[in-house]
Tab-separated table of C-alpha atoms in Angstrom:
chain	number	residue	atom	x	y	z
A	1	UNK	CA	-33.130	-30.869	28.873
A	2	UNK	CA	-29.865	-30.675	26.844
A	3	UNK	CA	-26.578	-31.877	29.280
A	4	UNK	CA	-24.073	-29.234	30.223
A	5	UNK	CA	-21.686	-30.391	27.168
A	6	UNK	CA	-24.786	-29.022	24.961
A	7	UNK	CA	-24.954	-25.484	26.528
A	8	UNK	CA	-22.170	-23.406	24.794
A	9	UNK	CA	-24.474	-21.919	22.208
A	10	UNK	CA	-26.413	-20.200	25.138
A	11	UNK	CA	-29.668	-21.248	26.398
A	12	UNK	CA	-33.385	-19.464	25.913
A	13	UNK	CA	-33.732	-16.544	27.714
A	14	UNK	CA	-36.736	-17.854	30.116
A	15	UNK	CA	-35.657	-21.653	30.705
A	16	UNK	CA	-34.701	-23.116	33.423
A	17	UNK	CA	-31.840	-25.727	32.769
A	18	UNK	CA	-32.563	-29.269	34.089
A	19	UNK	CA	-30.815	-32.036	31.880
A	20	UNK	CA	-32.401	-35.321	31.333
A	21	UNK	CA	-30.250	-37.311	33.330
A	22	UNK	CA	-31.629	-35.281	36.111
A	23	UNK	CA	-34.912	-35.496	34.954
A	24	UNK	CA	-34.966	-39.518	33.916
A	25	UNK	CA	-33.435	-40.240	37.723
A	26	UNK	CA	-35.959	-37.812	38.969
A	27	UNK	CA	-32.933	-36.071	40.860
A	28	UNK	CA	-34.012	-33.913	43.829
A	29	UNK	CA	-33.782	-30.742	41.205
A	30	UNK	CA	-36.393	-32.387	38.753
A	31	UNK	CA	-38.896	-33.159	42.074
A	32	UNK	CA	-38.460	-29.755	42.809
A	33	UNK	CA	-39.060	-27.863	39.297
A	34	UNK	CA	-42.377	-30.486	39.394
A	35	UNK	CA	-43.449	-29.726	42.706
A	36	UNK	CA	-43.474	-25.837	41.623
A	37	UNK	CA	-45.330	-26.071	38.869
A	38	UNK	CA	-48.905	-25.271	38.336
A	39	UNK	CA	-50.699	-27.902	36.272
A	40	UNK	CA	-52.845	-25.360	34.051
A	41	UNK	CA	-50.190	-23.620	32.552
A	42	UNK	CA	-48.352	-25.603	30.158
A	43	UNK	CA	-44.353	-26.473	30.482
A	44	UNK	CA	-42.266	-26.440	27.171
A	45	UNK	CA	-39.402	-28.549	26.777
A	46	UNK	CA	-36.854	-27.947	24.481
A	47	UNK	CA	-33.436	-30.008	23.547
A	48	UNK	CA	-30.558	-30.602	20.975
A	49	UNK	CA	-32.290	-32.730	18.494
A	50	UNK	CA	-36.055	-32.665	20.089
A	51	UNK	CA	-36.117	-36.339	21.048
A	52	UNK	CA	-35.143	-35.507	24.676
A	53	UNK	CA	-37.631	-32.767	24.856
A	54	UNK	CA	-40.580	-35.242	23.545
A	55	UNK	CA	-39.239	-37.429	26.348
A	56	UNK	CA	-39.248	-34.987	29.295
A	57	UNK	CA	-42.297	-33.741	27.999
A	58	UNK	CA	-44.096	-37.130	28.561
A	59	UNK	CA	-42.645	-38.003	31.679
A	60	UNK	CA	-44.444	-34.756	32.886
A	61	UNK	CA	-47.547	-35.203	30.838
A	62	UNK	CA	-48.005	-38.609	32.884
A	63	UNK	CA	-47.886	-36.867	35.620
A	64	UNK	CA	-51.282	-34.452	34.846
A	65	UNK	CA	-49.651	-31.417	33.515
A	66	UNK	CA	-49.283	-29.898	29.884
A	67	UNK	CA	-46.698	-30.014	28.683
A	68	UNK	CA	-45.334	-29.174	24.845
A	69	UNK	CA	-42.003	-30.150	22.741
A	70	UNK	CA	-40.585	-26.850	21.130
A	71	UNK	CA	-38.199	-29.181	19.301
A	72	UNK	CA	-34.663	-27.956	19.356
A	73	UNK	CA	-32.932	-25.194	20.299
A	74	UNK	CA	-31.602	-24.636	16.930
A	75	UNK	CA	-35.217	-23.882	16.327
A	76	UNK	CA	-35.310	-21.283	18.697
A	77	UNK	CA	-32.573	-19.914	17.385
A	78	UNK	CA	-33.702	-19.605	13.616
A	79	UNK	CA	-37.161	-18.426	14.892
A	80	UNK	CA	-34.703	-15.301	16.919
A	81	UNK	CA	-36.208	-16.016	20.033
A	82	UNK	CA	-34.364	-14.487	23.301
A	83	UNK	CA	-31.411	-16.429	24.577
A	84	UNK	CA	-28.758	-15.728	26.991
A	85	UNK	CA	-25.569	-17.117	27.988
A	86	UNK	CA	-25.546	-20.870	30.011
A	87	UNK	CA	-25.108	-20.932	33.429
A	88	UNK	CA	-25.006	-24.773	34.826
């Protein structure tokens, strides 16, 4: 859910990029990623500092799905998870 400023570091190698701009306007790309989704497997947001994630997480959550907050990406990164170069 970080904004394109936020993606030099890379991103994780299976997200899908939607910032929460997009997502708190529920912009045509956020109505898509949500219609695509099946509601019993669970989504994972992550972010820059985790609050954004927590609140993309809910928004989705409220909407019947699972959803998780892997905190921030900096986390991924320490725990040497798979990431890849951005692409917005």
């Amino acid at each position: 859910v970080r904004e394109a400023a936020e993606l030099q570091q890379g991103v994780a190698q299976p997200a899908r990029w939607i910032p929460l701009s997009k997502i708190q306007t529920d912009a045509p790309e956020w109505k898509e990623f949500v219609s695509k989704q099946d509601k019993n497997q669970r989504v994972v947001f992550y972010c820059s500092k985790s609050e954004c994630a927590g609140e993309a997480a809910q928004k989705l959550a409220q909407q019947g799905f699972k959803t998780g907050n892997i905190g921030a990406y900096g986390d991924w990164l320490k725990a040497g998870l798979p990431t890849r170069a951005s692409a917005p």
